[in-house]
PDB file of C-alpha atoms in Angstrom:
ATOM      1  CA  UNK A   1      11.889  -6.185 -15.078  1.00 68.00           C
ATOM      2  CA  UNK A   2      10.463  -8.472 -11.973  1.00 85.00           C
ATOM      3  CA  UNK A   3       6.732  -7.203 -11.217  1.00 93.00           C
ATOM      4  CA  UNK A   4       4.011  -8.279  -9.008  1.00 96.00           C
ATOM      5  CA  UNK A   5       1.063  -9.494 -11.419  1.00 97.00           C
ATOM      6  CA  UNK A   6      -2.496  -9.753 -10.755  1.00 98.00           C
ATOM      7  CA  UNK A   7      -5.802 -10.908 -12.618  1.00 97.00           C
ATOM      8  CA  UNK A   8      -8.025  -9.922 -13.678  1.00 98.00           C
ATOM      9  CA  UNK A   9      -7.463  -6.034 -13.419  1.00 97.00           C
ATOM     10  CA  UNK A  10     -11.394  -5.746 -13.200  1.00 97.00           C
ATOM     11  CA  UNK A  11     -14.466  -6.926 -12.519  1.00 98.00           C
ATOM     12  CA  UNK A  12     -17.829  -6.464 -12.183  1.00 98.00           C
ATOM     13  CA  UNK A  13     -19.939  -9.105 -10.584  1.00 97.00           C
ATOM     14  CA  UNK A  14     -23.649  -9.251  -8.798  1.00 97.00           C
ATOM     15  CA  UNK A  15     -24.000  -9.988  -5.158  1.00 97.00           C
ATOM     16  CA  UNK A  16     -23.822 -13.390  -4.639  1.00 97.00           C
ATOM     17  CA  UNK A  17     -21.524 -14.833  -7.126  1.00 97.00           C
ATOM     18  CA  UNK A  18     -17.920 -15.748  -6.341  1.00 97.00           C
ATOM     19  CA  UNK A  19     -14.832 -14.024  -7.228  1.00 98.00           C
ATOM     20  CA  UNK A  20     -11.366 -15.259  -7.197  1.00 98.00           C
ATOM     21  CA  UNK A  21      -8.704 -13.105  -7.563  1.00 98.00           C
ATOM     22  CA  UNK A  22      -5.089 -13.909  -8.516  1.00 98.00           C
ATOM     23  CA  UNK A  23      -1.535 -12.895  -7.945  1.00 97.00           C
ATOM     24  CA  UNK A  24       1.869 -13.869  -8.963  1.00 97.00           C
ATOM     25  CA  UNK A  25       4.534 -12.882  -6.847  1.00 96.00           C
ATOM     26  CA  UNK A  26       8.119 -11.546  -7.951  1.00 94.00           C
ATOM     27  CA  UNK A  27      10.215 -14.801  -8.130  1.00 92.00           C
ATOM     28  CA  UNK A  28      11.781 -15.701  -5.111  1.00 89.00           C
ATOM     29  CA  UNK A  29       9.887 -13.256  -2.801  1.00 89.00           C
ATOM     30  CA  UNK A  30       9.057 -15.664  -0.402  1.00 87.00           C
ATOM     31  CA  UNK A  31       6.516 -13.279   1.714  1.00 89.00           C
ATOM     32  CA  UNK A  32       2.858 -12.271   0.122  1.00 93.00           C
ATOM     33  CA  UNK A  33       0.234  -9.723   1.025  1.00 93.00           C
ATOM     34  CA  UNK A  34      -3.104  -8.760  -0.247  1.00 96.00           C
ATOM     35  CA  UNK A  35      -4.674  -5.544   0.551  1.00 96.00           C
ATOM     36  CA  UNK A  36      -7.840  -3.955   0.244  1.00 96.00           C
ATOM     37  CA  UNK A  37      -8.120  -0.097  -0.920  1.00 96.00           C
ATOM     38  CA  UNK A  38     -11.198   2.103  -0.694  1.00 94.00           C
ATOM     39  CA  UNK A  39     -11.241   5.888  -0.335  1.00 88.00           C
ATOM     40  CA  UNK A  40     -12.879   5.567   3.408  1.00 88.00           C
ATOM     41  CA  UNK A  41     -10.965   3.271   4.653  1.00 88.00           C
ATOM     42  CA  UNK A  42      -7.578   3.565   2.554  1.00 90.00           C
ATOM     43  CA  UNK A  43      -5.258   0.716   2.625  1.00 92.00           C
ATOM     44  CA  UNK A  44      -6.263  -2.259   4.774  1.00 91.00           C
ATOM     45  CA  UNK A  45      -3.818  -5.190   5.012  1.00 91.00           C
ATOM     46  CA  UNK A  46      -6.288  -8.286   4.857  1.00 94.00           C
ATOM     47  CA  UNK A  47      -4.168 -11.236   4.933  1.00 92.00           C
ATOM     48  CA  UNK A  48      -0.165 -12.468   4.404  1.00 89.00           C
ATOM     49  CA  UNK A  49       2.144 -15.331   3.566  1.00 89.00           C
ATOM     50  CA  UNK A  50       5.228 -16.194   4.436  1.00 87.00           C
ATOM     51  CA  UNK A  51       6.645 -19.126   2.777  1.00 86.00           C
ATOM     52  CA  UNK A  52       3.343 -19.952   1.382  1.00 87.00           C
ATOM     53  CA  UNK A  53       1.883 -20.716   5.140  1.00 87.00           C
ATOM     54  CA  UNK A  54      -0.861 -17.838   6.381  1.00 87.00           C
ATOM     55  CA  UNK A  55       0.730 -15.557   8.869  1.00 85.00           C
ATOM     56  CA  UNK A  56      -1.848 -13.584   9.422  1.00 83.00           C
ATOM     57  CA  UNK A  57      -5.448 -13.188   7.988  1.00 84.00           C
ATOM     58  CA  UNK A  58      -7.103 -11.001  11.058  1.00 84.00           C
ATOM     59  CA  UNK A  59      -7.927  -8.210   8.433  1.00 85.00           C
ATOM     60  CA  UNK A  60     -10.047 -10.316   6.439  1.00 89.00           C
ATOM     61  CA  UNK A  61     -13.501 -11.733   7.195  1.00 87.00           C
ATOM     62  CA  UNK A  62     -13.568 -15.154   7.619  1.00 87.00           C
ATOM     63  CA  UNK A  63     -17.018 -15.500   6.782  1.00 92.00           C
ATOM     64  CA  UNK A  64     -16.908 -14.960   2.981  1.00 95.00           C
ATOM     65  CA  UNK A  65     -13.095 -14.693   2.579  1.00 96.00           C
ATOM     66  CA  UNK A  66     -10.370 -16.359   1.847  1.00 95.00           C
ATOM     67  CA  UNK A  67      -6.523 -16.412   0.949  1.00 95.00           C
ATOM     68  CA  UNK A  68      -4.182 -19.141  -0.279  1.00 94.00           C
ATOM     69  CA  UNK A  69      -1.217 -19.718  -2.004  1.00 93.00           C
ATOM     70  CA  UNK A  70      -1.425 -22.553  -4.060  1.00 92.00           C
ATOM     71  CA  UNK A  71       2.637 -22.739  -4.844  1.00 92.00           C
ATOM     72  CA  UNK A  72       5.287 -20.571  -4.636  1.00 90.00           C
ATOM     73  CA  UNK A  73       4.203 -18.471  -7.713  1.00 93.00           C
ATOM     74  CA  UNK A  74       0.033 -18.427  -7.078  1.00 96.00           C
ATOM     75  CA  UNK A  75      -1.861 -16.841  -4.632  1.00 96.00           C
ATOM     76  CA  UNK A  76      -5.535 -16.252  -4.667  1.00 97.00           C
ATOM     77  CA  UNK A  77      -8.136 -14.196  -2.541  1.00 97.00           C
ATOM     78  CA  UNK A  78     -11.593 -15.715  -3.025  1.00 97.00           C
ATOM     79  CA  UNK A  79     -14.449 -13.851  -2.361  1.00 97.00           C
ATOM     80  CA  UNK A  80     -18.462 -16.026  -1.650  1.00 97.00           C
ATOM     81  CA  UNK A  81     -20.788 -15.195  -1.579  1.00 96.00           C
ATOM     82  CA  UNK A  82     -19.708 -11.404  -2.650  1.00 97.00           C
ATOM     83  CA  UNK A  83     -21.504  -8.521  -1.562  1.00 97.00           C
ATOM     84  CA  UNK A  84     -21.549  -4.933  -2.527  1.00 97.00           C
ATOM     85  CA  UNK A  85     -19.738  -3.413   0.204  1.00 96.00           C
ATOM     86  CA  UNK A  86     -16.552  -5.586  -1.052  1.00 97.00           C
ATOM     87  CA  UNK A  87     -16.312  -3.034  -3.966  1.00 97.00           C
ATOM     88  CA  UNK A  88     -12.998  -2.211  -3.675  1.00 97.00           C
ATOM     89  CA  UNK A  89      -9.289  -2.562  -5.106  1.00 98.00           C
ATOM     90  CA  UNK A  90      -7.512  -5.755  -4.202  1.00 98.00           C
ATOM     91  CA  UNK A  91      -3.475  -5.381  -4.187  1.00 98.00           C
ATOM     92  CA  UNK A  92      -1.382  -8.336  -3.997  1.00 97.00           C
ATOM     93  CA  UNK A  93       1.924  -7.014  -2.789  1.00 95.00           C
ATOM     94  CA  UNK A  94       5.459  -9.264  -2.132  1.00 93.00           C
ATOM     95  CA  UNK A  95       8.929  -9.168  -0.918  1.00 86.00           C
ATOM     96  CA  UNK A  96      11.432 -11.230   0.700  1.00 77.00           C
ATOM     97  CA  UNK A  97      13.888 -11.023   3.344  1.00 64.00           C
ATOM     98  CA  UNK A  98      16.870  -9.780   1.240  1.00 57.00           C
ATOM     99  CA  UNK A  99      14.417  -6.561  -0.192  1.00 54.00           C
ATOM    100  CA  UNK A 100      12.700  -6.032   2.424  1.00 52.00           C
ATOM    101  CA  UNK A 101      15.671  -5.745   5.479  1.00 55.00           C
ATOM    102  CA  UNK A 102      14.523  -4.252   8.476  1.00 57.00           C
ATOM    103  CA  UNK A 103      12.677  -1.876   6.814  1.00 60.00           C
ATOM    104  CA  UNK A 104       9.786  -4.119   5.088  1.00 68.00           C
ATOM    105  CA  UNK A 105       9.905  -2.639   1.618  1.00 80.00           C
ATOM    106  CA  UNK A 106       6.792  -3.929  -0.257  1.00 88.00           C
ATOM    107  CA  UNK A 107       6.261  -4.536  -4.165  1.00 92.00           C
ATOM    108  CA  UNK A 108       2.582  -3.699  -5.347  1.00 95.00           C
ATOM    109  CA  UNK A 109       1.048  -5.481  -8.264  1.00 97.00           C
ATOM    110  CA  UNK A 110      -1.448  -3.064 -10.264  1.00 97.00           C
ATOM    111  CA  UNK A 111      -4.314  -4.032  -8.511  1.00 97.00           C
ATOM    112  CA  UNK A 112      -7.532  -5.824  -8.918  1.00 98.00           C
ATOM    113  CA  UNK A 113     -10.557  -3.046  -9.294  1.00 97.00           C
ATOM    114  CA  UNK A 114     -14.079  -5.570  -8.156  1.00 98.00           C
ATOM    115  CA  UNK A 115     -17.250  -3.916  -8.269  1.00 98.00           C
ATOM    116  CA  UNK A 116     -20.141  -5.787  -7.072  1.00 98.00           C
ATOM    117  CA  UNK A 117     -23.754  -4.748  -7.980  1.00 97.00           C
TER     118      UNK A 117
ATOM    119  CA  UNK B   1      -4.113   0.360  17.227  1.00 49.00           C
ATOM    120  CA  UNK B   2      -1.624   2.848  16.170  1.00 54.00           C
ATOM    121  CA  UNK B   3      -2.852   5.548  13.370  1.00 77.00           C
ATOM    122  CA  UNK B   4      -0.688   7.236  11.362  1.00 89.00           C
ATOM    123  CA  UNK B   5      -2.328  10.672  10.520  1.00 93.00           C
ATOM    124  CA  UNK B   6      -1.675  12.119   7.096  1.00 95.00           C
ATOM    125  CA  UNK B   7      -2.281  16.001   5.998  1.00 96.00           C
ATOM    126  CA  UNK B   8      -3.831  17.292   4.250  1.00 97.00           C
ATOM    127  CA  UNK B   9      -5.653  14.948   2.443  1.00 95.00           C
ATOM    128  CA  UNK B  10      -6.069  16.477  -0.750  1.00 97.00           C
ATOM    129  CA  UNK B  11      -4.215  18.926  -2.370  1.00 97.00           C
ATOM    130  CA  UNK B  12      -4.619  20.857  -5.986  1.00 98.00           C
ATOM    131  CA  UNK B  13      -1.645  22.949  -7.184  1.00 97.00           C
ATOM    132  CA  UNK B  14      -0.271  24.623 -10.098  1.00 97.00           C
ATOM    133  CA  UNK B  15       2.410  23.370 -11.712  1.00 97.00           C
ATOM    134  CA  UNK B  16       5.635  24.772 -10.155  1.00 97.00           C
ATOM    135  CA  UNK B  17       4.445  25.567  -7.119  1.00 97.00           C
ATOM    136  CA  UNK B  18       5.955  24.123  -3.668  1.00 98.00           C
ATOM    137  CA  UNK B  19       4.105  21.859  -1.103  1.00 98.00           C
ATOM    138  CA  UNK B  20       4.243  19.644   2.170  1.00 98.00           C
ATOM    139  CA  UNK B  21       2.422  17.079   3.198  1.00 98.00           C
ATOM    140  CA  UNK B  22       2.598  15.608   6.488  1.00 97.00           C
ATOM    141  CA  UNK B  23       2.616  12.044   8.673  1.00 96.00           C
ATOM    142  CA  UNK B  24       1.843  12.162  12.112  1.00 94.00           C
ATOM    143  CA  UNK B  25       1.484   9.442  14.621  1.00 90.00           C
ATOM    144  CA  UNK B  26       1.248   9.262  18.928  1.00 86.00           C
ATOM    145  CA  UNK B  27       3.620   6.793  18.843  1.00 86.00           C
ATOM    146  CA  UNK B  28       7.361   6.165  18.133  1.00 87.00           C
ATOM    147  CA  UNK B  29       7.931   4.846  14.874  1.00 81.00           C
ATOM    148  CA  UNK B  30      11.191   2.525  14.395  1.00 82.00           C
ATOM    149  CA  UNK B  31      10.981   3.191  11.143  1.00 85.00           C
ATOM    150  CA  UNK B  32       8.897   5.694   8.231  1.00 88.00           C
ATOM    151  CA  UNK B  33       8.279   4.741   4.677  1.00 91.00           C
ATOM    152  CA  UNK B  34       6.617   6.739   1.800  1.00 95.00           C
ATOM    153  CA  UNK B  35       5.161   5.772  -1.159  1.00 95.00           C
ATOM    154  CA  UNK B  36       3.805   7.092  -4.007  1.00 97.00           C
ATOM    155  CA  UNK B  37       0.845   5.908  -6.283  1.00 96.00           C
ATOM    156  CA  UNK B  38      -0.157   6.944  -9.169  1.00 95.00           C
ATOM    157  CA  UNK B  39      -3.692   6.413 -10.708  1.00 91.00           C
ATOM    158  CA  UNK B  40      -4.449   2.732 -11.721  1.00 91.00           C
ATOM    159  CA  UNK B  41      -1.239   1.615 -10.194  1.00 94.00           C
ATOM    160  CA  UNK B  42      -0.009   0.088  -6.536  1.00 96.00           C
ATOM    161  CA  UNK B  43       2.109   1.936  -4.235  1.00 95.00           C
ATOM    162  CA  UNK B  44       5.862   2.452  -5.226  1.00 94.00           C
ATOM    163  CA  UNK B  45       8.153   3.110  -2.438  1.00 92.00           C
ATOM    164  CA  UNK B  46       9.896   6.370  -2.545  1.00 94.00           C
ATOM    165  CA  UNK B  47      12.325   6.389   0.297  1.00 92.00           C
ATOM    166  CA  UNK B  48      12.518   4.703   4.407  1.00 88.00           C
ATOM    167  CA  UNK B  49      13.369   7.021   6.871  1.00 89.00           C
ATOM    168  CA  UNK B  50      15.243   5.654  10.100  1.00 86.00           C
ATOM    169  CA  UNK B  51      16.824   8.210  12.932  1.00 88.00           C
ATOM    170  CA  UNK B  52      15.349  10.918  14.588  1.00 90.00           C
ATOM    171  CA  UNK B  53      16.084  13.898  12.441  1.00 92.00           C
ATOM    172  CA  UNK B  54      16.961  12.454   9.370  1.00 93.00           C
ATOM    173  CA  UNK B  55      16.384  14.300   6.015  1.00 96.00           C
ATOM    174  CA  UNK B  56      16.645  12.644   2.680  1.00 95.00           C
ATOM    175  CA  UNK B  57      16.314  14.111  -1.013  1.00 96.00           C
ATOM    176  CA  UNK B  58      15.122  12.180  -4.068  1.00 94.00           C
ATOM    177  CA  UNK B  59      15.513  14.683  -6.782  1.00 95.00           C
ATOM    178  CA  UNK B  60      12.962  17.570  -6.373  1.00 97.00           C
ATOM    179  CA  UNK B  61      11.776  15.652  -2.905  1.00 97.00           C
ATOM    180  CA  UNK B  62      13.028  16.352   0.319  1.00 97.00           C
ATOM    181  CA  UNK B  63      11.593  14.117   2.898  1.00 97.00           C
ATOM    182  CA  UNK B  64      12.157  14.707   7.350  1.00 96.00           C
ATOM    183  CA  UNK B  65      12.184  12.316   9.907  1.00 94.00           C
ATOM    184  CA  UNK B  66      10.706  14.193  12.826  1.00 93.00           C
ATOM    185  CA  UNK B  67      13.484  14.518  16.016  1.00 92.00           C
ATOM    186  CA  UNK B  68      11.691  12.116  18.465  1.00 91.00           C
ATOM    187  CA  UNK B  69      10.076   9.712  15.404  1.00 90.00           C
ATOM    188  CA  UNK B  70       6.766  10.014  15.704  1.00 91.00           C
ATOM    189  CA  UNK B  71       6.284  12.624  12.493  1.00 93.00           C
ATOM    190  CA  UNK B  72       7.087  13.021   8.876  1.00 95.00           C
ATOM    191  CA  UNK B  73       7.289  15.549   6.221  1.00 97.00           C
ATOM    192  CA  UNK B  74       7.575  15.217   2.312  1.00 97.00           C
ATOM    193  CA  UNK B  75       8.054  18.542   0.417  1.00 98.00           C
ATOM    194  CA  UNK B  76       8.379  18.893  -2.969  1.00 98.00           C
ATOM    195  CA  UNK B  77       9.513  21.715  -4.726  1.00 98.00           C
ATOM    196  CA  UNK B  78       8.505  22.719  -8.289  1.00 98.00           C
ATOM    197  CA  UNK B  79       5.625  20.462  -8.132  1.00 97.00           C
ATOM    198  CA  UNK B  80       4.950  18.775 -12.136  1.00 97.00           C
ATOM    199  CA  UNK B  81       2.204  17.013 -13.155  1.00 96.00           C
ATOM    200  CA  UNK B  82       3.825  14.034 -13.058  1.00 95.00           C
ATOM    201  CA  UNK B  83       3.946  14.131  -9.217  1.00 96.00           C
ATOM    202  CA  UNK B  84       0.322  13.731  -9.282  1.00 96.00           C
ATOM    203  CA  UNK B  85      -0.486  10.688  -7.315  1.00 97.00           C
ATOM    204  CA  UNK B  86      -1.280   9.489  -3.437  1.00 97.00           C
ATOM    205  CA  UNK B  87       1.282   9.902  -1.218  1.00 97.00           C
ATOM    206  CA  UNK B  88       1.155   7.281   1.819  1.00 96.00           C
ATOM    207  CA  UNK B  89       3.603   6.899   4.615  1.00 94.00           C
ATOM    208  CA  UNK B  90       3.833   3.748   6.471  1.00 91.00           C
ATOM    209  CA  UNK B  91       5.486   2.192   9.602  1.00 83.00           C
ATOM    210  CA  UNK B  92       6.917  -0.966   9.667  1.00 70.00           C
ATOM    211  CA  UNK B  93       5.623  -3.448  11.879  1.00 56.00           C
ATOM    212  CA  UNK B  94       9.109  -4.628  12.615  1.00 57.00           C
ATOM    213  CA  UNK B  95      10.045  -8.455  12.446  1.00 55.00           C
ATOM    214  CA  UNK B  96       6.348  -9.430  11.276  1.00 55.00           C
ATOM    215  CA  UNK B  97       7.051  -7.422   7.822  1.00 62.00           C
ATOM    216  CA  UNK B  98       3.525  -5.976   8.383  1.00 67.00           C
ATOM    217  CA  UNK B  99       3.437  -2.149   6.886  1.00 76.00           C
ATOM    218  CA  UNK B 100       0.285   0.297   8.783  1.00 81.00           C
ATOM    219  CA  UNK B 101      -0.449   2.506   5.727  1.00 88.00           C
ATOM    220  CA  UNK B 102      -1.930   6.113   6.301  1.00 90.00           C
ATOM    221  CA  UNK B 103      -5.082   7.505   4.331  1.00 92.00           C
ATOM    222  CA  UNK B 104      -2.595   9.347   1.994  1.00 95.00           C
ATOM    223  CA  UNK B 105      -2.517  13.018   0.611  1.00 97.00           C
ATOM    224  CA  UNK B 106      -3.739  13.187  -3.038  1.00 97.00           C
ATOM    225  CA  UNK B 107      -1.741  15.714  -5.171  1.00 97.00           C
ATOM    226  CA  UNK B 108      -3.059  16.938  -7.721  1.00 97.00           C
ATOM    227  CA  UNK B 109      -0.678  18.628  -9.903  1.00 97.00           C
ATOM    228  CA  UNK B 110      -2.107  20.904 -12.957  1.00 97.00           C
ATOM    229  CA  UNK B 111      -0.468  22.320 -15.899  1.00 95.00           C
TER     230      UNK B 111
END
């Protein structure tokens, strides 16, 4: 059963420190996205991949964030210095041209839940 | 920027009851997904909705594609509490693979 996995599933951190999320993309999915959820703003695309190259990171802030993808089988969204107002949860999503179509269907991983004091 | 509108955006029921939430948006969409997430999970994609007029069931879900594309429906009859969750709908961005997400409608379904 292929799933989107991400680590950790939480964490708690103080303002200031870095935080590094991670993801690991259904094999083969060759197109990556990492979201941000909060109940204000809902779901907010911050960044995405295709083929490992950035396509796209004008949802994020450039200031304190940033997305990679290591390999075919990493990606991480880094977070420094972290501040509270990034309390959130962080989905990694990922699908490929065959899935996805026309239509774009998406695969979510469970989610990252970061709370920063 | 092109906001997709969902009502209402919460919603408590009893078990067995019906319901409808809605998607509405200014602008044309080529095409409407939904998805459904449940608590401490990501979004799960319950159905894509393509022509004008459209109407698709998934079991106990009936979901509309409004006549000129620019609106949605998702009813669900004989709500359970395992339908509890956020409902979002979602237009594709096209070639780019980008998805606009509503706000969602969260059901709350009690026994």
């Amino acid at each position: 059963d292929a799933r989107v996995t991400q680590t950790p599933r939480h964490k708690v951190t103080e303002m200031g420190q870095e935080v590094t999320m991670r993801c690991q993309p259904i094999l083969g999915h060759n197109t990556v996205f990492w979201y941000r959820q909060t109940m204000m703003q809902g779901l907010e695309l911050l960044a995405y991949f295709r083929n490992r190259a950035p396509l796209d990171d004008s949802g994020m802030p450039k200031d304190r964030f940033s997305a990679e993808m290591p390999d075919a089988t990493l990606a991480t969204l880094k977070i420094q210095p972290s501040e509270p107002r990034d309390s959130a949860v962080y989905f990694c999503a990922s699908g490929s041209r065959l899935t996805q179509g026309p239509h774009n269907e998406q695969f979510f991983g469970p989610g990252t839940r970061l709370t920063v004091l | 920027t092109q906001l997709l509108e969902q009502s209402p955006q919460f919603l408590s029921i009893q078990e067995g009851e019906n319901l409808t939430v809605y998607c509405n948006s200014s602008s044309v969409f080529s095409s409407l997904q939904w998805y459904r997430q449940e608590p401490g999970e990501g979004p799960v994609l319950l159905v894509t909705v393509v022509t004008g007029g459209e109407v698709k069931k998934l079991k106990r879900l009936t979901f509309q594609f409004g006549d000129a594309r620019k609106d949605s429906s998702l009813h669900i009859t004989a709500a359970q509490p395992g339908d509890t969750g956020l409902y979002l709908c979602t237009r594709s961005g096209g070639s780019n693979y980008k998805l606009t997400f509503g706000k969602g409608t969260l059901l709350t379904v009690n026994p």
